[in-house]
Coordinates of C-alpha atoms and ligand atoms in Angstrom, one line a residue:
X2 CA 10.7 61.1 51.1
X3 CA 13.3 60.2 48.3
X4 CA 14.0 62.0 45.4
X5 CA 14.0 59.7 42.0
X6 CA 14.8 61.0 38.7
X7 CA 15.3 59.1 35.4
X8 CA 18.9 58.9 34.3
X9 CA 19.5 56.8 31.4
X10 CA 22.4 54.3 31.0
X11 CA 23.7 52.6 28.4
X12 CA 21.3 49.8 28.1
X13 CA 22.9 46.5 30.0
X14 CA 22.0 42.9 29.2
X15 CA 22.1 40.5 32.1
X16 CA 21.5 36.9 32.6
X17 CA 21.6 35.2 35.8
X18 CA 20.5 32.5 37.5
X19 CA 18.1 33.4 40.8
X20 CA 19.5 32.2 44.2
X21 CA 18.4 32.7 47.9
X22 CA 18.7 35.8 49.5
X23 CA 18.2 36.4 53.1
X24 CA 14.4 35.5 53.2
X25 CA 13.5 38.7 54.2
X26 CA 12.5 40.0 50.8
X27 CA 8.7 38.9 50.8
X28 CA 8.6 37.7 54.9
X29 CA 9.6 40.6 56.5
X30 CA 9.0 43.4 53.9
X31 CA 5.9 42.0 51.2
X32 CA 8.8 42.7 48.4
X33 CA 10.3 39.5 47.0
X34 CA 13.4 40.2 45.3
X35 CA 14.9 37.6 42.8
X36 CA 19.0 38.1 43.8
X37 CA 20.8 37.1 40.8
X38 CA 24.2 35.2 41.3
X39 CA 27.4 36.9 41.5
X40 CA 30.4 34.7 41.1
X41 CA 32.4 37.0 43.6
X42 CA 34.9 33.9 44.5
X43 CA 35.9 32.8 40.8
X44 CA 39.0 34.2 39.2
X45 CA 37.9 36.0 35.8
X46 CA 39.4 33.3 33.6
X47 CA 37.3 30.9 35.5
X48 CA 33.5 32.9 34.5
X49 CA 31.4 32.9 31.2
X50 CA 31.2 36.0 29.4
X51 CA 27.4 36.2 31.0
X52 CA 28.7 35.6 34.6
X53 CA 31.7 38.5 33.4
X54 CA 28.6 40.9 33.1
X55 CA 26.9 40.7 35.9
X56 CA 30.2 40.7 38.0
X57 CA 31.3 43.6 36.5
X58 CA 27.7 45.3 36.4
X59 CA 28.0 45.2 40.1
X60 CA 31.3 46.3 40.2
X61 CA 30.9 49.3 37.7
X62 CA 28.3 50.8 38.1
X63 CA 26.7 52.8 41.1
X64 CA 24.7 51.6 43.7
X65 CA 21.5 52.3 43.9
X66 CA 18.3 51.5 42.0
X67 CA 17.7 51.0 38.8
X68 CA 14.7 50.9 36.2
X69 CA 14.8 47.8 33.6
X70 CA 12.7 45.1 31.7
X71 CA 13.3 41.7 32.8
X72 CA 11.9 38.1 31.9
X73 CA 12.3 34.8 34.0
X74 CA 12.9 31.8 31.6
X75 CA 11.3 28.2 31.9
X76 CA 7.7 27.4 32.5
X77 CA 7.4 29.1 35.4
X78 CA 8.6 32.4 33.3
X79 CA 4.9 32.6 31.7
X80 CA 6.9 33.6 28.5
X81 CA 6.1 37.7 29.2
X82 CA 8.7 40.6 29.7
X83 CA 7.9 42.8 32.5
X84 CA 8.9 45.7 34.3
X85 CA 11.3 45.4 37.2
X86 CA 12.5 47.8 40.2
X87 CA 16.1 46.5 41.0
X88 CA 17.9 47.4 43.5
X89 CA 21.8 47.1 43.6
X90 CA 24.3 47.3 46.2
X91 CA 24.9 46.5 50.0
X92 CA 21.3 47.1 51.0
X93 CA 22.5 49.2 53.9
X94 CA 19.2 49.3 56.4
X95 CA 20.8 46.4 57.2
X96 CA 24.0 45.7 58.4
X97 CA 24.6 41.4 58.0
X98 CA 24.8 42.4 54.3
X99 CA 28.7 40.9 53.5
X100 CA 28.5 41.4 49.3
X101 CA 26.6 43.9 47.1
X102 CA 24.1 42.1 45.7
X103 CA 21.5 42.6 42.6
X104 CA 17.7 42.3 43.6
X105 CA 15.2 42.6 40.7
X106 CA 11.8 43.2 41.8
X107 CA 9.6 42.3 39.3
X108 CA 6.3 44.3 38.8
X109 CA 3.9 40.9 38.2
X110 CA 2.8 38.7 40.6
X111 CA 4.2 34.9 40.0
X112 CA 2.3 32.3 41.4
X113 CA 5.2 30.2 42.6
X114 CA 8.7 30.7 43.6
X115 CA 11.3 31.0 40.4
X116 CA 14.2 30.2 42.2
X117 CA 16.9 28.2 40.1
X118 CA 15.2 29.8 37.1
X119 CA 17.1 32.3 34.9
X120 CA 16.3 35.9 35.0
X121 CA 17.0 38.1 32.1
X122 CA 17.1 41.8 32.6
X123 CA 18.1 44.5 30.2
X124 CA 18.5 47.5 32.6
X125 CA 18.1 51.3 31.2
X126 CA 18.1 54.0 34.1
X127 CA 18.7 54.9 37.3
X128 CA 16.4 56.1 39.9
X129 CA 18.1 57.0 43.6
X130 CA 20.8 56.3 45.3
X131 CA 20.4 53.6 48.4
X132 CA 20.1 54.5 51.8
X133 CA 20.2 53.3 54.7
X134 CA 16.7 53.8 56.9
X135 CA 15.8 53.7 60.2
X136 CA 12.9 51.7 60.0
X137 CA 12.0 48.5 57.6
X138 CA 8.4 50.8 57.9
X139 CA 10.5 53.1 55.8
X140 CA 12.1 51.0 53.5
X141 CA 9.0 49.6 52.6
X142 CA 7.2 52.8 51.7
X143 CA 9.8 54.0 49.7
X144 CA 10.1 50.5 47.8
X145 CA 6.9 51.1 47.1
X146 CA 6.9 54.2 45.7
X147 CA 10.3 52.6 43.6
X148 CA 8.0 50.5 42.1
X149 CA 5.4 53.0 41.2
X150 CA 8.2 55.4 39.8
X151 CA 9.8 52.5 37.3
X152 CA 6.1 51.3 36.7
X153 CA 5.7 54.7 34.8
X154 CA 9.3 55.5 33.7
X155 CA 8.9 52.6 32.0
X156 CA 6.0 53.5 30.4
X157 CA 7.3 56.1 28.1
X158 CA 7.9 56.2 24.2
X159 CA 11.4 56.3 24.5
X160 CA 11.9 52.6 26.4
X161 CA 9.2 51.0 24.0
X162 CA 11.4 49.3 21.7
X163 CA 13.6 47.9 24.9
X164 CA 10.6 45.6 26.1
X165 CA 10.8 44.0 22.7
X166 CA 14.4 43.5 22.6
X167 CA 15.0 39.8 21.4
X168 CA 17.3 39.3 24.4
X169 CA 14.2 39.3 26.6
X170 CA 12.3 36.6 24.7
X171 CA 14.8 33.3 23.9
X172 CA 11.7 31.7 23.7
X173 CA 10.7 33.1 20.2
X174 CA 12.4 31.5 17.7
X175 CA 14.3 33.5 15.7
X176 CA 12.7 32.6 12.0
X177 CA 15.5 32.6 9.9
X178 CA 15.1 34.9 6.5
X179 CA 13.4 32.9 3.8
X180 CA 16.9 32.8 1.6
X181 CA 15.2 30.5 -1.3
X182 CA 12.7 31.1 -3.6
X183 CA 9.0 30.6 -2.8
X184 CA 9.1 27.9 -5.5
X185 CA 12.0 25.7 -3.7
X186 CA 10.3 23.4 -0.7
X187 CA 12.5 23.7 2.2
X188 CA 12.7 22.0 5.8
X189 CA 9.4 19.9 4.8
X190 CA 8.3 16.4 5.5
X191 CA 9.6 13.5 2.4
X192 CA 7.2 11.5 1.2
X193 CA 4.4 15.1 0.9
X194 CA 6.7 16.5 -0.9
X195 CA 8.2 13.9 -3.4
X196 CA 4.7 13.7 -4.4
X197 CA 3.9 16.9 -5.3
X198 CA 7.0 17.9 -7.2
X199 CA 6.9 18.6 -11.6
X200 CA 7.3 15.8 -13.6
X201 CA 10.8 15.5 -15.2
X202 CA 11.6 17.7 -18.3
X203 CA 12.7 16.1 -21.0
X204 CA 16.5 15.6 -21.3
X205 CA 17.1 15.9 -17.4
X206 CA 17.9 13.7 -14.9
X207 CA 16.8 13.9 -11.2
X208 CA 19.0 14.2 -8.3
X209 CA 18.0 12.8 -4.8
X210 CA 21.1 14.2 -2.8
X211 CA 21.1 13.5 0.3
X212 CA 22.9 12.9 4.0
X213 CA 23.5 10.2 5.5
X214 CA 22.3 9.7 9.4
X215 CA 23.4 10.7 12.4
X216 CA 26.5 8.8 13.5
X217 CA 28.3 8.7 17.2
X218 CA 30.3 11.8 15.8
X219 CA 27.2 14.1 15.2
X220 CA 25.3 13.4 19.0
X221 CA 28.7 13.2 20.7
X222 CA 29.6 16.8 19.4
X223 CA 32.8 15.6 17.5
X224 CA 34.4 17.0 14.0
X225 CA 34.1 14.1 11.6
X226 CA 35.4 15.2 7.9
X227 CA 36.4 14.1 4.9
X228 CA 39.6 12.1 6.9
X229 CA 37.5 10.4 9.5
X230 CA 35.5 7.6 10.0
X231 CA 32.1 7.5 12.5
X232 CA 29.5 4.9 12.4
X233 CA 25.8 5.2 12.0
X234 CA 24.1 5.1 15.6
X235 CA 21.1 3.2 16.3
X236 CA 19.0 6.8 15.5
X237 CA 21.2 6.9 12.0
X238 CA 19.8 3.4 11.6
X239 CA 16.4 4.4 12.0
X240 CA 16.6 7.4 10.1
X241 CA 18.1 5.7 6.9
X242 CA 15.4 3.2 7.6
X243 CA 12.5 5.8 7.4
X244 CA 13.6 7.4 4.2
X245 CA 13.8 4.1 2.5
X246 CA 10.3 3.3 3.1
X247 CA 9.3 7.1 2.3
X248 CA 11.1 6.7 -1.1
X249 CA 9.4 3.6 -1.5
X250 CA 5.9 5.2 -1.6
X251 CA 6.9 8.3 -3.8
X252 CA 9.6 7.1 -6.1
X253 CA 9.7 4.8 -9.0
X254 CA 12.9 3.6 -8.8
X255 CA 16.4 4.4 -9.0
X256 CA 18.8 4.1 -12.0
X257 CA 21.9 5.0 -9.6
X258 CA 21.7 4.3 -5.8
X259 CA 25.1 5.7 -4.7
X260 CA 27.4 7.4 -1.7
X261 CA 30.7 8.2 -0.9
X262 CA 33.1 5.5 0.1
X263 CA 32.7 6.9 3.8
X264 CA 31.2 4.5 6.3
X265 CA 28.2 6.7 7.7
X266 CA 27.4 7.5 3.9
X267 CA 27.5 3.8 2.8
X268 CA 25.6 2.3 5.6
X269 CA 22.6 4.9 4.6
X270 CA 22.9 4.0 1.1
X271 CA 23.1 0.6 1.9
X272 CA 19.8 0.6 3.8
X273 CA 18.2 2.2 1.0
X274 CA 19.9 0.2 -1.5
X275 CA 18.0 -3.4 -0.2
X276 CA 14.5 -1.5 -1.3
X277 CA 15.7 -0.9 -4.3
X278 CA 17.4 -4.3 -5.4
X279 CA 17.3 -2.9 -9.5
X280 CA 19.7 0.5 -8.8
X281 CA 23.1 0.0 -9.5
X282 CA 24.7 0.8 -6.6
X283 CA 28.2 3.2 -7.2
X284 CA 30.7 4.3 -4.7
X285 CA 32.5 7.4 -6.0
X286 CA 35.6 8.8 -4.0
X287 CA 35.1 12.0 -4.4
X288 CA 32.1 12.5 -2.7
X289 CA 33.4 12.5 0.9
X290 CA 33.0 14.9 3.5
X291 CA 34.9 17.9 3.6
X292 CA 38.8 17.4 5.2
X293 CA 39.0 18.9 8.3
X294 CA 43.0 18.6 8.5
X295 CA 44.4 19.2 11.6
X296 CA 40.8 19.6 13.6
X297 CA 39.7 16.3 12.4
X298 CA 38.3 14.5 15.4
X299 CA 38.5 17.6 18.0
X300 CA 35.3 18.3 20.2
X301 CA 33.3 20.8 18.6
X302 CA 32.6 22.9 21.7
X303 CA 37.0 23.3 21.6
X304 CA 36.7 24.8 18.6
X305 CA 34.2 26.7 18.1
X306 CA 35.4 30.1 17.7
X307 CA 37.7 28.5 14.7
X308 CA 35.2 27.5 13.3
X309 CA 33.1 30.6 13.6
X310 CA 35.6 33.1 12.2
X311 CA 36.3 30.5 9.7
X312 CA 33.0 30.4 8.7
X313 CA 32.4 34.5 8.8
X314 CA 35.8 34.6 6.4
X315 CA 33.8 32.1 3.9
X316 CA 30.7 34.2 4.3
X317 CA 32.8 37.3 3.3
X318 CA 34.0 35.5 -0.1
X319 CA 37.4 33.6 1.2
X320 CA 36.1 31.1 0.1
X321 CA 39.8 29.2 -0.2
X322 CA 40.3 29.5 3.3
X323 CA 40.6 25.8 4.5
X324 CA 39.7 24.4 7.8
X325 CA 42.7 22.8 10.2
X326 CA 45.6 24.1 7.9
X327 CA 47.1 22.6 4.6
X328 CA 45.5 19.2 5.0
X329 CA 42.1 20.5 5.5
X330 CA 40.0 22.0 2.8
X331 CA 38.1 24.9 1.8
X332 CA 34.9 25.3 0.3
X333 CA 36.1 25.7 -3.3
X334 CA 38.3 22.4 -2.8
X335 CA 35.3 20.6 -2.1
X336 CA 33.1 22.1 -4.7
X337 CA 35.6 21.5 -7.7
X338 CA 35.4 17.8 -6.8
X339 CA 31.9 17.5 -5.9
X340 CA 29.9 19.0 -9.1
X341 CA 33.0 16.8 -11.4
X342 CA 31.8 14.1 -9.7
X343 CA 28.2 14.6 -10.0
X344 CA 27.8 15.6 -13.0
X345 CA 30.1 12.4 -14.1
X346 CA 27.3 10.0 -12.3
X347 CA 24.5 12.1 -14.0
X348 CA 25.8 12.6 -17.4
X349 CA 24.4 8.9 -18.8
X350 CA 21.2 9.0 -16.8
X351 CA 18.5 11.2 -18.4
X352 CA 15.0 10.4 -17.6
X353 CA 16.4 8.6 -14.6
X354 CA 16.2 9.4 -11.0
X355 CA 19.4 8.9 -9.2
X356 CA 20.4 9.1 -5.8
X357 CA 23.7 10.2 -4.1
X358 CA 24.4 9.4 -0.2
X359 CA 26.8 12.1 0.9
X360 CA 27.6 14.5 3.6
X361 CA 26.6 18.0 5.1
X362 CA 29.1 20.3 3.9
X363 CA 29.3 18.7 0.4
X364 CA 25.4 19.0 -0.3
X365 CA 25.4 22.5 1.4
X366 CA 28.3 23.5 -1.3
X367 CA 26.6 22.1 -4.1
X368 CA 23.0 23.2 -3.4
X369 CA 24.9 27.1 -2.4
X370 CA 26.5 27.3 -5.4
X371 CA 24.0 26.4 -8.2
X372 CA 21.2 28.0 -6.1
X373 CA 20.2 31.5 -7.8
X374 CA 20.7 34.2 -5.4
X375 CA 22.4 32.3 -3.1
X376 CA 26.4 31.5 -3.9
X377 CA 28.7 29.3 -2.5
X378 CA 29.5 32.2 0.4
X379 CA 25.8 31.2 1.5
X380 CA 26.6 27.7 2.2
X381 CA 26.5 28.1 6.2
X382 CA 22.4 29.3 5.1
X383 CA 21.6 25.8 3.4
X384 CA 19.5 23.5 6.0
X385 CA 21.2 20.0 6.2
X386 CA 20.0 17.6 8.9
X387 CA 20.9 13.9 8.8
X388 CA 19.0 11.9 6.2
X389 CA 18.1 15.2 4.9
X390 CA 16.9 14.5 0.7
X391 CA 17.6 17.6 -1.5
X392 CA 16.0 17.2 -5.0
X393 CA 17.9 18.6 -8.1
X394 CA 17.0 18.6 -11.5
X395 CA 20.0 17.6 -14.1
X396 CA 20.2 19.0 -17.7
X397 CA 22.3 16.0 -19.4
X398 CA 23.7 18.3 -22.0
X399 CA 26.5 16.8 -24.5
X400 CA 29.3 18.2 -23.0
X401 CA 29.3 17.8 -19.5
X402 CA 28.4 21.2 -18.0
X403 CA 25.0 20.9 -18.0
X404 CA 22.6 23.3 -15.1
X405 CA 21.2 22.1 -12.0
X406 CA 17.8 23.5 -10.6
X407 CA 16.8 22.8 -7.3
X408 CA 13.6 21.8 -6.6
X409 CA 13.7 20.5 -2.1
X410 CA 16.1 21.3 0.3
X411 CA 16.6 19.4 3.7
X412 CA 13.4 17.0 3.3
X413 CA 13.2 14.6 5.9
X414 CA 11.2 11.2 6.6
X415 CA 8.9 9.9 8.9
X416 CA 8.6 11.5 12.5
X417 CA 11.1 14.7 12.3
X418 CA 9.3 15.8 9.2
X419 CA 7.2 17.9 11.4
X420 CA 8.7 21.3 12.6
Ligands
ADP18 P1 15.5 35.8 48.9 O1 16.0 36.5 50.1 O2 15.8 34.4 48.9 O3 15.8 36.5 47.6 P2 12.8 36.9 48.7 O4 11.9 37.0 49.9 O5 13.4 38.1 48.2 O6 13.9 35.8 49.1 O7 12.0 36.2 47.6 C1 12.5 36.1 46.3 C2 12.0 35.0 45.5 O8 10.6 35.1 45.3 C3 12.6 35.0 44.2 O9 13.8 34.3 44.1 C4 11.5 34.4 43.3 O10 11.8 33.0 43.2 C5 10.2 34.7 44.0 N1 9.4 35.7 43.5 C6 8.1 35.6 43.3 N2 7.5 36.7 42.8 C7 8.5 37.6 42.6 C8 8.6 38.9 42.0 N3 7.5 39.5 41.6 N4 9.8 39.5 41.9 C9 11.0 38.8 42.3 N5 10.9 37.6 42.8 C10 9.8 36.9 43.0
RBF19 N1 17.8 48.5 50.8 C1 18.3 49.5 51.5 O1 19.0 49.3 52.5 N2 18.1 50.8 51.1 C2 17.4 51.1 50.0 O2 17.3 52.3 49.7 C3 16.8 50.1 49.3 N3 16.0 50.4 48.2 C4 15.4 49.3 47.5 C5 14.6 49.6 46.4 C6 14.0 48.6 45.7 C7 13.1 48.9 44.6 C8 14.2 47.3 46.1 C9 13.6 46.2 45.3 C10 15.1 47.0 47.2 C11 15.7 48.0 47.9 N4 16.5 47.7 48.9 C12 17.0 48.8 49.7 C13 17.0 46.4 49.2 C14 16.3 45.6 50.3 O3 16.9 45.9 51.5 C15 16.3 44.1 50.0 O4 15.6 43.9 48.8 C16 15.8 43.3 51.1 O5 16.7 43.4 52.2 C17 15.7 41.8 50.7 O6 16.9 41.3 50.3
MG20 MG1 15.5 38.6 47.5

């Protein structure tokens, strides 16, 4: 009989996809083992972070078996964390083992086979060392009793939080914070919400800001500022389509129908233009994307971790750090031009309802920065899909510098508007 005693780790996170063992697992012993993949042949370089860690688990740690909570994603997963008896190492009863391997055994019985699947596992203590039996008899009964041992360890106070670790459960959406006020509609269908909003104050003007569809650039995963050009795709087409019609039913009319003199923002604005033949229809230079400088056109996925420690430096208030060097621009580049430029198309209109046709970064700076509470440091918190409407309220004072307040954020039309 084996001795098993709890000995806490630190707390490992693993992610692995399941492969085929030997068979033996549930055939020859009645415990099927879900053996994770090791990427033994690959040089380092050549793994993802998530590979990296299980490599190195194996590698690092001592053989032996271990205690964790584990979760198998997909629909076959059944969406539940469990408990899980894993054993690691060169499973030495038997001799044709050639790498150490990592077999969970999880403590729920799955109808069907998972293999394929991904297994999470966030693995807390150690139980007992492996050894090597002289009877599969034996190894079984001791398994066994393995699995009653973790079935309890696992039971205390101490590991209760670990089984609700978010790492466990991808399939919970991670709800971001509310960051506007209860009284600002945000992510919500159009056409609803257009019809429930105040009537105008006196002396304002209302603002339909908006973005325009999705082009090539934004399914293809490409960077396409302020110095690039991308078309509207069939899907951009129908999105500008649907928020015509939806503006249609729940506007009266535009004074001002207008877009920056990009392509993707002039062919939305253009399609929402021929439903409203009275607007005057205004290109304004200024509105265009933000420049991207030297990353202009690079594959997102290239340059991501630019453009997350870029974005982490604007979060932190450096806010005239630019994207792709001195041709690019920053935040505070684009929202000097931006509200200018607004406010110049607004300043004549009060009473009127006007609407702008521009792009993701310049709505997000504008709605950030006039947004109590939030701050142009918040922009990467301001929701912005394509075709997305924001709705801002305008006071046309005599001097130019009169307040927004924002009333919608990232409404959209038709078939998406449901979340
Ligand atoms: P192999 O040698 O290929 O790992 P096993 O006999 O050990 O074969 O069976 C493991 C497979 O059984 C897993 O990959 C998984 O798809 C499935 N399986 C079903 N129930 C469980 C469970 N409770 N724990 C682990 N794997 C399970
Ligand atoms: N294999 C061993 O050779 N010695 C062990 O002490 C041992 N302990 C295990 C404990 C548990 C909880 C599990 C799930 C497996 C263990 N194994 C051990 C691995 C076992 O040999 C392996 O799962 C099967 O050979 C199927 O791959
Ligand atoms: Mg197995």
């Amino acid at each position: 009989m084996e001795t098993r005693q709890l000995s806490f780790i630190t707390p490992v996170r693993l992610r692995a996809k399941v492969v085929h063992g030997y068979g033996r697992g549930s055939k020859q012993l009645g415990f099927p083992t879900a053996n994770l993949e090791i990427r033994w042949d690959a040089d380092a370089s050549q793994l993802s972070e998530e590979e990296l860690s299980v490599r190195d688990f194996a590698m690092s740690h001592r053989t032996g078996i271990y205690c964790a909570f584990g979760s198998v994603e997909g629909p076959l997963g059944g969406q539940q964390v469990h408990k899980v008896a894993m054993s690691m190492g060169w499973n030495p009863t038997f001799d044709d083992v050639k790498a150490k391997t990592i077999e969970p055994w999880i403590l729920h019985h799955f109808d069907e086979d998972f293999y394929g699947s991904h297994l999470r596992l966030l693995v807390l203590a150690y139980v007992r060392p492996e050894v090597k039996f002289e009877s599969t008899e034996q190894l079984k009964k001791e398994i066994a009793a393995d699995g009653e041992f973790c079935q309890a360890s696992l039971s205390i106070p101490e590991f209760a939080a670990f089984q609700k670790d978010p790492f466990l459960t991808p399939w919970e959406v991670q709800k971001p914070p509310a960051i506007f006020a209860s009284q600002i509609v945000t992510s919500a269908p159009l056409k609803e919400t257009l019809q429930s909003l105040p009537p105008l104050q006196p002396g304002f003007a209302r603002l339909f800001l908006t973005r325009h569809g999705e082009t090539d650039a934004n399914e293809q995963g490409f960077l396409c500022g302020g110095d690039h050009e991308s078309q509207l795709n069939a899907q951009g087409e129908k999105q500008a389509e649907e928020l015509a019609q939806e503006l249609l039913r729940s506007v009266d009319g535009f004074a001002v129908v207008g877009s920056s003199e990009q392509r993707r923002a002039m062919g939305s604005a253009e399609l929402v233009a021929q439903r409203f033949p009275a607007a005057r229809r205004v290109r304004v230079k200024e509105l265009h994307e933000m420049k991207y400088g030297d990353l202009e056109g690079a594959r997102i996925a290239d340059v991501r971790s630019d453009m997350i420690s870029l974005s982490q430096s604007w979060r932190q208030g450096s806010l005239q750090e630019r994207v792709g060097g001195e041709r690019g621009e920053s935040p505070e580049d684009v929202i000097k031009r931006v509200l200018a430029s607004v406010r110049q198309v607004l300043q004549g209109e009060i009473g009127q309802s006007v609407l702008l046709v521009c792009h993701s970064w310049v709505n997000k700076t504008l709605i950030a920065s006039v947004t109590p509470g939030l701050g142009l440091h918040k922009l990467l918190d301001v929701p912005q899909r394509n075709c997305a409407v924001n709705v801002l309220d305008y006071s046309c004072g005599e001097d130019g510098e009169g307040e927004f307040r924002v009333l919608a954020v990232d409404l959209v039309a038709g078939s998406r508007a449901r979340i």
